[in-house]
Amino acid sequence: METQRTPVEKDLEDLTDDEALFAELEKDDDHFLSSLREQRLQAIQQEFTRRKVMEESQHGLLTEIESEKEFMDTTLKEKYMVGHFYHSDFRRCKIMDQHLQTLANDYMDTRFVKISVENAPFLVEKLQIQVLPCVIGWVDGYIKTKLVGFDELGNTDGFSTQRLASQFSQAGVIRKKEAATAQGKKSIFQSGNADSEDDEDDY
């Protein structure tokens, strides 16, 4: 014959069951949190490693290039590159530098560089640079966008970094992921829109 439990005994038994259930849940939570923590640490480590490698190659920074040859070599070597032609006496060039440095930090896959027009007479002539600041974006060595002054940025000194980013993004110069490599011979003076290598250079 089954012994009838008193209300107190029943409550004690239910409490024991609840404690066991909570213990199991806490164990599951600890396992879940531990797994989540491990995944997060791995992601942070991977991002840290990626940024370290990129920074060693001077990605993530707006770096100055002194010679035209190095500038052209860098343009051909980098998949994505933004180059700022500037003059140290021009206030708007300094404004542009601030925005480019911010973007360099946000878009690590793109190399951001600048060169003084005084150090680049051949490029200034070849690219027909007449108004400063002049910022050109290349993908696989081909010109994708050319921003002259602040005309395409609202013609105001107070334009936002996001507006500048939008210009580069539409041209495919800044991206989070690698794009397919363009076919054909590289030329830092030629547009990537051309279907033939025999097309005229795009300035």
mmCIF file with all atom_site columns, C-alpha atoms in Angstrom:
data_model
loop_
_atom_site.group_PDB
_atom_site.id
_atom_site.type_symbol
_atom_site.label_atom_id
_atom_site.label_alt_id
_atom_site.label_comp_id
_atom_site.label_asym_id
_atom_site.label_entity_id
_atom_site.label_seq_id
_atom_site.pdbx_PDB_ins_code
_atom_site.Cartn_x
_atom_site.Cartn_y
_atom_site.Cartn_z
_atom_site.occupancy
_atom_site.B_iso_or_equiv
_atom_site.pdbx_formal_charge
_atom_site.auth_seq_id
_atom_site.auth_comp_id
_atom_site.auth_asym_id
_atom_site.auth_atom_id
_atom_site.pdbx_PDB_model_num
ATOM 1   C CA . MET A 1 1   ? 0.000  0.000  0.000   1.00 0.00 ? 1   MET A CA 1
ATOM 2   C CA . GLU A 1 2   ? 1.425  3.382  -1.079  1.00 0.00 ? 2   GLU A CA 1
ATOM 3   C CA . THR A 1 3   ? 2.349  5.639  1.770   1.00 0.00 ? 3   THR A CA 1
ATOM 4   C CA . GLN A 1 4   ? 0.574  8.953  1.535   1.00 0.00 ? 4   GLN A CA 1
ATOM 5   C CA . ARG A 1 5   ? 2.919  11.939 1.637   1.00 0.00 ? 5   ARG A CA 1
ATOM 6   C CA . THR A 1 6   ? 2.202  14.852 3.861   1.00 0.00 ? 6   THR A CA 1
ATOM 7   C CA . PRO A 1 7   ? 1.972  18.294 2.262   1.00 0.00 ? 7   PRO A CA 1
ATOM 8   C CA . VAL A 1 8   ? 5.315  19.207 3.829   1.00 0.00 ? 8   VAL A CA 1
ATOM 9   C CA . GLU A 1 9   ? 7.024  16.109 2.414   1.00 0.00 ? 9   GLU A CA 1
ATOM 10  C CA . LYS A 1 10  ? 5.534  16.806 -1.014  1.00 0.00 ? 10  LYS A CA 1
ATOM 11  C CA . ASP A 1 11  ? 6.804  20.382 -0.947  1.00 0.00 ? 11  ASP A CA 1
ATOM 12  C CA . LEU A 1 12  ? 10.280 19.205 0.072   1.00 0.00 ? 12  LEU A CA 1
ATOM 13  C CA . GLU A 1 13  ? 10.358 16.669 -2.762  1.00 0.00 ? 13  GLU A CA 1
ATOM 14  C CA . ASP A 1 14  ? 9.183  19.258 -5.306  1.00 0.00 ? 14  ASP A CA 1
ATOM 15  C CA . LEU A 1 15  ? 11.795 21.686 -4.026  1.00 0.00 ? 15  LEU A CA 1
ATOM 16  C CA . THR A 1 16  ? 14.513 19.055 -4.460  1.00 0.00 ? 16  THR A CA 1
ATOM 17  C CA . ASP A 1 17  ? 13.364 18.441 -8.041  1.00 0.00 ? 17  ASP A CA 1
ATOM 18  C CA . ASP A 1 18  ? 13.375 22.166 -8.775  1.00 0.00 ? 18  ASP A CA 1
ATOM 19  C CA . GLU A 1 19  ? 16.885 22.533 -7.362  1.00 0.00 ? 19  GLU A CA 1
ATOM 20  C CA . ALA A 1 20  ? 18.090 19.688 -9.546  1.00 0.00 ? 20  ALA A CA 1
ATOM 21  C CA . LEU A 1 21  ? 16.454 21.310 -12.577 1.00 0.00 ? 21  LEU A CA 1
ATOM 22  C CA . PHE A 1 22  ? 18.023 24.682 -11.815 1.00 0.00 ? 22  PHE A CA 1
ATOM 23  C CA . ALA A 1 23  ? 21.405 23.000 -11.344 1.00 0.00 ? 23  ALA A CA 1
ATOM 24  C CA . GLU A 1 24  ? 21.086 21.396 -14.786 1.00 0.00 ? 24  GLU A CA 1
ATOM 25  C CA . LEU A 1 25  ? 20.029 24.697 -16.332 1.00 0.00 ? 25  LEU A CA 1
ATOM 26  C CA . GLU A 1 26  ? 22.970 26.485 -14.722 1.00 0.00 ? 26  GLU A CA 1
ATOM 27  C CA . LYS A 1 27  ? 25.281 23.793 -16.039 1.00 0.00 ? 27  LYS A CA 1
ATOM 28  C CA . ASP A 1 28  ? 23.857 24.264 -19.538 1.00 0.00 ? 28  ASP A CA 1
ATOM 29  C CA . ASP A 1 29  ? 24.165 28.046 -19.203 1.00 0.00 ? 29  ASP A CA 1
ATOM 30  C CA . ASP A 1 30  ? 27.774 27.716 -18.072 1.00 0.00 ? 30  ASP A CA 1
ATOM 31  C CA . HIS A 1 31  ? 28.538 25.489 -21.045 1.00 0.00 ? 31  HIS A CA 1
ATOM 32  C CA . PHE A 1 32  ? 26.733 27.842 -23.431 1.00 0.00 ? 32  PHE A CA 1
ATOM 33  C CA . LEU A 1 33  ? 28.425 30.937 -22.018 1.00 0.00 ? 33  LEU A CA 1
ATOM 34  C CA . SER A 1 34  ? 31.797 29.221 -22.076 1.00 0.00 ? 34  SER A CA 1
ATOM 35  C CA . SER A 1 35  ? 31.308 28.237 -25.714 1.00 0.00 ? 35  SER A CA 1
ATOM 36  C CA . LEU A 1 36  ? 30.096 31.731 -26.598 1.00 0.00 ? 36  LEU A CA 1
ATOM 37  C CA . ARG A 1 37  ? 33.035 33.277 -24.774 1.00 0.00 ? 37  ARG A CA 1
ATOM 38  C CA . GLU A 1 38  ? 35.459 30.996 -26.614 1.00 0.00 ? 38  GLU A CA 1
ATOM 39  C CA . GLN A 1 39  ? 33.951 31.891 -29.989 1.00 0.00 ? 39  GLN A CA 1
ATOM 40  C CA . ARG A 1 40  ? 34.112 35.577 -29.140 1.00 0.00 ? 40  ARG A CA 1
ATOM 41  C CA . LEU A 1 41  ? 37.761 35.313 -28.094 1.00 0.00 ? 41  LEU A CA 1
ATOM 42  C CA . GLN A 1 42  ? 38.622 33.497 -31.317 1.00 0.00 ? 42  GLN A CA 1
ATOM 43  C CA . ALA A 1 43  ? 36.857 36.184 -33.373 1.00 0.00 ? 43  ALA A CA 1
ATOM 44  C CA . ILE A 1 44  ? 38.708 38.951 -31.510 1.00 0.00 ? 44  ILE A CA 1
ATOM 45  C CA . GLN A 1 45  ? 42.027 37.158 -31.987 1.00 0.00 ? 45  GLN A CA 1
ATOM 46  C CA . GLN A 1 46  ? 41.379 36.692 -35.711 1.00 0.00 ? 46  GLN A CA 1
ATOM 47  C CA . GLU A 1 47  ? 40.444 40.358 -36.124 1.00 0.00 ? 47  GLU A CA 1
ATOM 48  C CA . PHE A 1 48  ? 43.511 41.422 -34.123 1.00 0.00 ? 48  PHE A CA 1
ATOM 49  C CA . THR A 1 49  ? 45.761 39.259 -36.298 1.00 0.00 ? 49  THR A CA 1
ATOM 50  C CA . ARG A 1 50  ? 44.145 40.566 -39.491 1.00 0.00 ? 50  ARG A CA 1
ATOM 51  C CA . ARG A 1 51  ? 44.564 44.178 -38.420 1.00 0.00 ? 51  ARG A CA 1
ATOM 52  C CA . LYS A 1 52  ? 48.168 43.587 -37.363 1.00 0.00 ? 52  LYS A CA 1
ATOM 53  C CA . VAL A 1 53  ? 49.024 42.102 -40.751 1.00 0.00 ? 53  VAL A CA 1
ATOM 54  C CA . MET A 1 54  ? 47.223 44.916 -42.556 1.00 0.00 ? 54  MET A CA 1
ATOM 55  C CA . GLU A 1 55  ? 48.876 47.632 -40.488 1.00 0.00 ? 55  GLU A CA 1
ATOM 56  C CA . GLU A 1 56  ? 52.306 46.130 -41.116 1.00 0.00 ? 56  GLU A CA 1
ATOM 57  C CA . SER A 1 57  ? 51.558 46.626 -44.811 1.00 0.00 ? 57  SER A CA 1
ATOM 58  C CA . GLN A 1 58  ? 50.382 50.151 -43.887 1.00 0.00 ? 58  GLN A CA 1
ATOM 59  C CA . HIS A 1 59  ? 46.705 49.411 -44.379 1.00 0.00 ? 59  HIS A CA 1
ATOM 60  C CA . GLY A 1 60  ? 44.495 51.162 -41.852 1.00 0.00 ? 60  GLY A CA 1
ATOM 61  C CA . LEU A 1 61  ? 46.573 54.333 -42.151 1.00 0.00 ? 61  LEU A CA 1
ATOM 62  C CA . LEU A 1 62  ? 46.748 57.313 -44.480 1.00 0.00 ? 62  LEU A CA 1
ATOM 63  C CA . THR A 1 63  ? 50.410 57.135 -45.431 1.00 0.00 ? 63  THR A CA 1
ATOM 64  C CA . GLU A 1 64  ? 52.479 59.651 -47.363 1.00 0.00 ? 64  GLU A CA 1
ATOM 65  C CA . ILE A 1 65  ? 54.471 58.558 -50.386 1.00 0.00 ? 65  ILE A CA 1
ATOM 66  C CA . GLU A 1 66  ? 57.416 60.723 -51.384 1.00 0.00 ? 66  GLU A CA 1
ATOM 67  C CA . SER A 1 67  ? 58.260 59.543 -54.899 1.00 0.00 ? 67  SER A CA 1
ATOM 68  C CA . GLU A 1 68  ? 56.196 59.110 -58.047 1.00 0.00 ? 68  GLU A CA 1
ATOM 69  C CA . LYS A 1 69  ? 57.758 55.716 -58.771 1.00 0.00 ? 69  LYS A CA 1
ATOM 70  C CA . GLU A 1 70  ? 56.749 54.350 -55.368 1.00 0.00 ? 70  GLU A CA 1
ATOM 71  C CA . PHE A 1 71  ? 53.277 55.795 -55.837 1.00 0.00 ? 71  PHE A CA 1
ATOM 72  C CA . MET A 1 72  ? 52.837 54.088 -59.221 1.00 0.00 ? 72  MET A CA 1
ATOM 73  C CA . ASP A 1 73  ? 54.284 50.814 -57.932 1.00 0.00 ? 73  ASP A CA 1
ATOM 74  C CA . THR A 1 74  ? 51.907 50.894 -54.983 1.00 0.00 ? 74  THR A CA 1
ATOM 75  C CA . THR A 1 75  ? 48.941 51.582 -57.254 1.00 0.00 ? 75  THR A CA 1
ATOM 76  C CA . LEU A 1 76  ? 49.737 48.506 -59.315 1.00 0.00 ? 76  LEU A CA 1
ATOM 77  C CA . LYS A 1 77  ? 50.500 46.338 -56.289 1.00 0.00 ? 77  LYS A CA 1
ATOM 78  C CA . GLU A 1 78  ? 47.351 47.094 -54.272 1.00 0.00 ? 78  GLU A CA 1
ATOM 79  C CA . LYS A 1 79  ? 43.951 45.694 -55.232 1.00 0.00 ? 79  LYS A CA 1
ATOM 80  C CA . TYR A 1 80  ? 42.095 48.711 -53.808 1.00 0.00 ? 80  TYR A CA 1
ATOM 81  C CA . MET A 1 81  ? 43.784 52.078 -53.454 1.00 0.00 ? 81  MET A CA 1
ATOM 82  C CA . VAL A 1 82  ? 42.804 55.681 -52.801 1.00 0.00 ? 82  VAL A CA 1
ATOM 83  C CA . GLY A 1 83  ? 45.366 58.346 -53.609 1.00 0.00 ? 83  GLY A CA 1
ATOM 84  C CA . HIS A 1 84  ? 45.172 61.965 -52.456 1.00 0.00 ? 84  HIS A CA 1
ATOM 85  C CA . PHE A 1 85  ? 47.105 64.570 -54.424 1.00 0.00 ? 85  PHE A CA 1
ATOM 86  C CA . TYR A 1 86  ? 47.560 67.499 -52.067 1.00 0.00 ? 86  TYR A CA 1
ATOM 87  C CA . HIS A 1 87  ? 49.431 70.694 -51.288 1.00 0.00 ? 87  HIS A CA 1
ATOM 88  C CA . SER A 1 88  ? 50.451 71.413 -47.712 1.00 0.00 ? 88  SER A CA 1
ATOM 89  C CA . ASP A 1 89  ? 49.305 75.044 -47.946 1.00 0.00 ? 89  ASP A CA 1
ATOM 90  C CA . PHE A 1 90  ? 45.736 74.159 -48.948 1.00 0.00 ? 90  PHE A CA 1
ATOM 91  C CA . ARG A 1 91  ? 43.245 74.075 -46.077 1.00 0.00 ? 91  ARG A CA 1
ATOM 92  C CA . ARG A 1 92  ? 40.835 71.835 -47.976 1.00 0.00 ? 92  ARG A CA 1
ATOM 93  C CA . CYS A 1 93  ? 43.562 69.261 -48.467 1.00 0.00 ? 93  CYS A CA 1
ATOM 94  C CA . LYS A 1 94  ? 43.928 69.043 -44.683 1.00 0.00 ? 94  LYS A CA 1
ATOM 95  C CA . ILE A 1 95  ? 40.168 68.566 -44.341 1.00 0.00 ? 95  ILE A CA 1
ATOM 96  C CA . MET A 1 96  ? 40.301 65.746 -46.893 1.00 0.00 ? 96  MET A CA 1
ATOM 97  C CA . ASP A 1 97  ? 43.174 64.111 -45.006 1.00 0.00 ? 97  ASP A CA 1
ATOM 98  C CA . GLN A 1 98  ? 41.056 63.892 -41.856 1.00 0.00 ? 98  GLN A CA 1
ATOM 99  C CA . HIS A 1 99  ? 38.250 62.088 -43.663 1.00 0.00 ? 99  HIS A CA 1
ATOM 100 C CA . LEU A 1 100 ? 40.631 59.757 -45.486 1.00 0.00 ? 100 LEU A CA 1
ATOM 101 C CA . GLN A 1 101 ? 42.333 58.760 -42.245 1.00 0.00 ? 101 GLN A CA 1
ATOM 102 C CA . THR A 1 102 ? 38.940 57.841 -40.769 1.00 0.00 ? 102 THR A CA 1
ATOM 103 C CA . LEU A 1 103 ? 38.080 55.748 -43.817 1.00 0.00 ? 103 LEU A CA 1
ATOM 104 C CA . ALA A 1 104 ? 41.502 54.092 -43.817 1.00 0.00 ? 104 ALA A CA 1
ATOM 105 C CA . ASN A 1 105 ? 40.800 52.839 -40.316 1.00 0.00 ? 105 ASN A CA 1
ATOM 106 C CA . ASP A 1 106 ? 37.322 51.590 -41.253 1.00 0.00 ? 106 ASP A CA 1
ATOM 107 C CA . TYR A 1 107 ? 38.177 49.942 -44.578 1.00 0.00 ? 107 TYR A CA 1
ATOM 108 C CA . MET A 1 108 ? 41.317 47.942 -43.944 1.00 0.00 ? 108 MET A CA 1
ATOM 109 C CA . ASP A 1 109 ? 41.298 46.209 -47.333 1.00 0.00 ? 109 ASP A CA 1
ATOM 110 C CA . THR A 1 110 ? 41.921 49.499 -49.147 1.00 0.00 ? 110 THR A CA 1
ATOM 111 C CA . ARG A 1 111 ? 45.288 51.237 -49.132 1.00 0.00 ? 111 ARG A CA 1
ATOM 112 C CA . PHE A 1 112 ? 45.015 54.994 -48.512 1.00 0.00 ? 112 PHE A CA 1
ATOM 113 C CA . VAL A 1 113 ? 47.966 57.147 -49.547 1.00 0.00 ? 113 VAL A CA 1
ATOM 114 C CA . LYS A 1 114 ? 48.752 60.745 -50.310 1.00 0.00 ? 114 LYS A CA 1
ATOM 115 C CA . ILE A 1 115 ? 51.440 62.477 -52.303 1.00 0.00 ? 115 ILE A CA 1
ATOM 116 C CA . SER A 1 116 ? 52.361 66.137 -52.569 1.00 0.00 ? 116 SER A CA 1
ATOM 117 C CA . VAL A 1 117 ? 51.815 67.575 -56.029 1.00 0.00 ? 117 VAL A CA 1
ATOM 118 C CA . GLU A 1 118 ? 55.265 69.112 -55.685 1.00 0.00 ? 118 GLU A CA 1
ATOM 119 C CA . ASN A 1 119 ? 56.709 65.588 -55.655 1.00 0.00 ? 119 ASN A CA 1
ATOM 120 C CA . ALA A 1 120 ? 54.545 64.333 -58.516 1.00 0.00 ? 120 ALA A CA 1
ATOM 121 C CA . PRO A 1 121 ? 54.897 66.619 -61.568 1.00 0.00 ? 121 PRO A CA 1
ATOM 122 C CA . PHE A 1 122 ? 54.593 63.724 -64.053 1.00 0.00 ? 122 PHE A CA 1
ATOM 123 C CA . LEU A 1 123 ? 51.427 62.329 -62.430 1.00 0.00 ? 123 LEU A CA 1
ATOM 124 C CA . VAL A 1 124 ? 49.907 65.785 -62.099 1.00 0.00 ? 124 VAL A CA 1
ATOM 125 C CA . GLU A 1 125 ? 50.356 66.328 -65.834 1.00 0.00 ? 125 GLU A CA 1
ATOM 126 C CA . LYS A 1 126 ? 49.355 62.819 -66.896 1.00 0.00 ? 126 LYS A CA 1
ATOM 127 C CA . LEU A 1 127 ? 46.226 62.783 -64.729 1.00 0.00 ? 127 LEU A CA 1
ATOM 128 C CA . GLN A 1 128 ? 45.448 66.415 -65.586 1.00 0.00 ? 128 GLN A CA 1
ATOM 129 C CA . ILE A 1 129 ? 45.216 67.481 -61.962 1.00 0.00 ? 129 ILE A CA 1
ATOM 130 C CA . GLN A 1 130 ? 44.359 71.179 -61.882 1.00 0.00 ? 130 GLN A CA 1
ATOM 131 C CA . VAL A 1 131 ? 42.217 71.581 -58.765 1.00 0.00 ? 131 VAL A CA 1
ATOM 132 C CA . LEU A 1 132 ? 43.100 70.458 -55.249 1.00 0.00 ? 132 LEU A CA 1
ATOM 133 C CA . PRO A 1 133 ? 42.357 68.384 -53.362 1.00 0.00 ? 133 PRO A CA 1
ATOM 134 C CA . CYS A 1 134 ? 42.180 65.682 -56.015 1.00 0.00 ? 134 CYS A CA 1
ATOM 135 C CA . VAL A 1 135 ? 41.418 62.141 -54.867 1.00 0.00 ? 135 VAL A CA 1
ATOM 136 C CA . ILE A 1 136 ? 41.553 59.180 -57.224 1.00 0.00 ? 136 ILE A CA 1
ATOM 137 C CA . GLY A 1 137 ? 40.436 55.622 -56.517 1.00 0.00 ? 137 GLY A CA 1
ATOM 138 C CA . TRP A 1 138 ? 41.908 52.585 -58.254 1.00 0.00 ? 138 TRP A CA 1
ATOM 139 C CA . VAL A 1 139 ? 40.860 48.930 -58.371 1.00 0.00 ? 139 VAL A CA 1
ATOM 140 C CA . ASP A 1 140 ? 43.419 46.482 -59.752 1.00 0.00 ? 140 ASP A CA 1
ATOM 141 C CA . GLY A 1 141 ? 45.373 49.418 -61.154 1.00 0.00 ? 141 GLY A CA 1
ATOM 142 C CA . TYR A 1 142 ? 42.435 50.962 -63.015 1.00 0.00 ? 142 TYR A CA 1
ATOM 143 C CA . ILE A 1 143 ? 40.883 54.332 -62.227 1.00 0.00 ? 143 ILE A CA 1
ATOM 144 C CA . LYS A 1 144 ? 37.371 53.947 -60.844 1.00 0.00 ? 144 LYS A CA 1
ATOM 145 C CA . THR A 1 145 ? 36.649 57.407 -59.490 1.00 0.00 ? 145 THR A CA 1
ATOM 146 C CA . LYS A 1 146 ? 38.177 60.881 -59.467 1.00 0.00 ? 146 LYS A CA 1
ATOM 147 C CA . LEU A 1 147 ? 37.016 63.527 -57.005 1.00 0.00 ? 147 LEU A CA 1
ATOM 148 C CA . VAL A 1 148 ? 38.082 67.074 -57.846 1.00 0.00 ? 148 VAL A CA 1
ATOM 149 C CA . GLY A 1 149 ? 37.799 69.593 -55.038 1.00 0.00 ? 149 GLY A CA 1
ATOM 150 C CA . PHE A 1 150 ? 34.593 69.209 -53.025 1.00 0.00 ? 150 PHE A CA 1
ATOM 151 C CA . ASP A 1 151 ? 32.214 69.499 -55.991 1.00 0.00 ? 151 ASP A CA 1
ATOM 152 C CA . GLU A 1 152 ? 30.805 65.975 -55.622 1.00 0.00 ? 152 GLU A CA 1
ATOM 153 C CA . LEU A 1 153 ? 30.712 66.272 -51.839 1.00 0.00 ? 153 LEU A CA 1
ATOM 154 C CA . GLY A 1 154 ? 28.194 69.102 -51.688 1.00 0.00 ? 154 GLY A CA 1
ATOM 155 C CA . ASN A 1 155 ? 30.810 71.802 -52.378 1.00 0.00 ? 155 ASN A CA 1
ATOM 156 C CA . THR A 1 156 ? 31.069 72.462 -48.654 1.00 0.00 ? 156 THR A CA 1
ATOM 157 C CA . ASP A 1 157 ? 33.877 72.095 -46.149 1.00 0.00 ? 157 ASP A CA 1
ATOM 158 C CA . GLY A 1 158 ? 31.426 70.436 -43.770 1.00 0.00 ? 158 GLY A CA 1
ATOM 159 C CA . PHE A 1 159 ? 30.706 67.314 -45.805 1.00 0.00 ? 159 PHE A CA 1
ATOM 160 C CA . SER A 1 160 ? 30.435 64.056 -43.872 1.00 0.00 ? 160 SER A CA 1
ATOM 161 C CA . THR A 1 161 ? 32.878 61.170 -43.979 1.00 0.00 ? 161 THR A CA 1
ATOM 162 C CA . GLN A 1 162 ? 29.927 58.956 -44.889 1.00 0.00 ? 162 GLN A CA 1
ATOM 163 C CA . ARG A 1 163 ? 29.292 61.012 -48.005 1.00 0.00 ? 163 ARG A CA 1
ATOM 164 C CA . LEU A 1 164 ? 32.876 60.514 -49.090 1.00 0.00 ? 164 LEU A CA 1
ATOM 165 C CA . ALA A 1 165 ? 32.599 56.806 -48.273 1.00 0.00 ? 165 ALA A CA 1
ATOM 166 C CA . SER A 1 166 ? 29.504 56.601 -50.447 1.00 0.00 ? 166 SER A CA 1
ATOM 167 C CA . GLN A 1 167 ? 31.443 57.942 -53.423 1.00 0.00 ? 167 GLN A CA 1
ATOM 168 C CA . PHE A 1 168 ? 34.164 55.335 -52.960 1.00 0.00 ? 168 PHE A CA 1
ATOM 169 C CA . SER A 1 169 ? 31.674 52.552 -52.291 1.00 0.00 ? 169 SER A CA 1
ATOM 170 C CA . GLN A 1 170 ? 29.712 53.245 -55.473 1.00 0.00 ? 170 GLN A CA 1
ATOM 171 C CA . ALA A 1 171 ? 32.982 53.080 -57.408 1.00 0.00 ? 171 ALA A CA 1
ATOM 172 C CA . GLY A 1 172 ? 33.896 49.785 -55.733 1.00 0.00 ? 172 GLY A CA 1
ATOM 173 C CA . VAL A 1 173 ? 37.064 51.228 -54.214 1.00 0.00 ? 173 VAL A CA 1
ATOM 174 C CA . ILE A 1 174 ? 36.135 50.402 -50.612 1.00 0.00 ? 174 ILE A CA 1
ATOM 175 C CA . ARG A 1 175 ? 34.664 47.004 -49.832 1.00 0.00 ? 175 ARG A CA 1
ATOM 176 C CA . LYS A 1 176 ? 34.406 44.649 -46.935 1.00 0.00 ? 176 LYS A CA 1
ATOM 177 C CA . LYS A 1 177 ? 35.187 41.632 -49.092 1.00 0.00 ? 177 LYS A CA 1
ATOM 178 C CA . GLU A 1 178 ? 37.516 41.022 -51.977 1.00 0.00 ? 178 GLU A CA 1
ATOM 179 C CA . ALA A 1 179 ? 36.039 41.335 -55.457 1.00 0.00 ? 179 ALA A CA 1
ATOM 180 C CA . ALA A 1 180 ? 37.011 39.300 -58.471 1.00 0.00 ? 180 ALA A CA 1
ATOM 181 C CA . THR A 1 181 ? 40.281 40.438 -60.013 1.00 0.00 ? 181 THR A CA 1
ATOM 182 C CA . ALA A 1 182 ? 39.780 42.463 -63.183 1.00 0.00 ? 182 ALA A CA 1
ATOM 183 C CA . GLN A 1 183 ? 41.192 41.012 -66.370 1.00 0.00 ? 183 GLN A CA 1
ATOM 184 C CA . GLY A 1 184 ? 43.701 42.743 -68.590 1.00 0.00 ? 184 GLY A CA 1
ATOM 185 C CA . LYS A 1 185 ? 46.911 44.693 -68.335 1.00 0.00 ? 185 LYS A CA 1
ATOM 186 C CA . LYS A 1 186 ? 47.188 47.110 -65.439 1.00 0.00 ? 186 LYS A CA 1
ATOM 187 C CA . SER A 1 187 ? 47.645 50.800 -66.104 1.00 0.00 ? 187 SER A CA 1
ATOM 188 C CA . ILE A 1 188 ? 47.212 53.391 -63.382 1.00 0.00 ? 188 ILE A CA 1
ATOM 189 C CA . PHE A 1 189 ? 46.011 55.876 -65.992 1.00 0.00 ? 189 PHE A CA 1
ATOM 190 C CA . GLN A 1 190 ? 43.364 53.661 -67.591 1.00 0.00 ? 190 GLN A CA 1
ATOM 191 C CA . SER A 1 191 ? 39.729 53.235 -66.653 1.00 0.00 ? 191 SER A CA 1
ATOM 192 C CA . GLY A 1 192 ? 38.538 49.771 -65.703 1.00 0.00 ? 192 GLY A CA 1
ATOM 193 C CA . ASN A 1 193 ? 35.350 50.353 -67.711 1.00 0.00 ? 193 ASN A CA 1
ATOM 194 C CA . ALA A 1 194 ? 37.151 49.795 -70.993 1.00 0.00 ? 194 ALA A CA 1
ATOM 195 C CA . ASP A 1 195 ? 36.442 46.546 -72.811 1.00 0.00 ? 195 ASP A CA 1
ATOM 196 C CA . SER A 1 196 ? 39.753 46.589 -74.645 1.00 0.00 ? 196 SER A CA 1
ATOM 197 C CA . GLU A 1 197 ? 43.330 47.297 -73.694 1.00 0.00 ? 197 GLU A CA 1
ATOM 198 C CA . ASP A 1 198 ? 43.573 49.422 -76.820 1.00 0.00 ? 198 ASP A CA 1
ATOM 199 C CA . ASP A 1 199 ? 41.109 52.029 -75.530 1.00 0.00 ? 199 ASP A CA 1
ATOM 200 C CA . GLU A 1 200 ? 42.490 55.462 -74.776 1.00 0.00 ? 200 GLU A CA 1
ATOM 201 C CA . ASP A 1 201 ? 43.675 56.268 -71.279 1.00 0.00 ? 201 ASP A CA 1
ATOM 202 C CA . ASP A 1 202 ? 41.055 57.742 -68.961 1.00 0.00 ? 202 ASP A CA 1
ATOM 203 C CA . TYR A 1 203 ? 42.208 60.798 -67.098 1.00 0.00 ? 203 TYR A CA 1
#
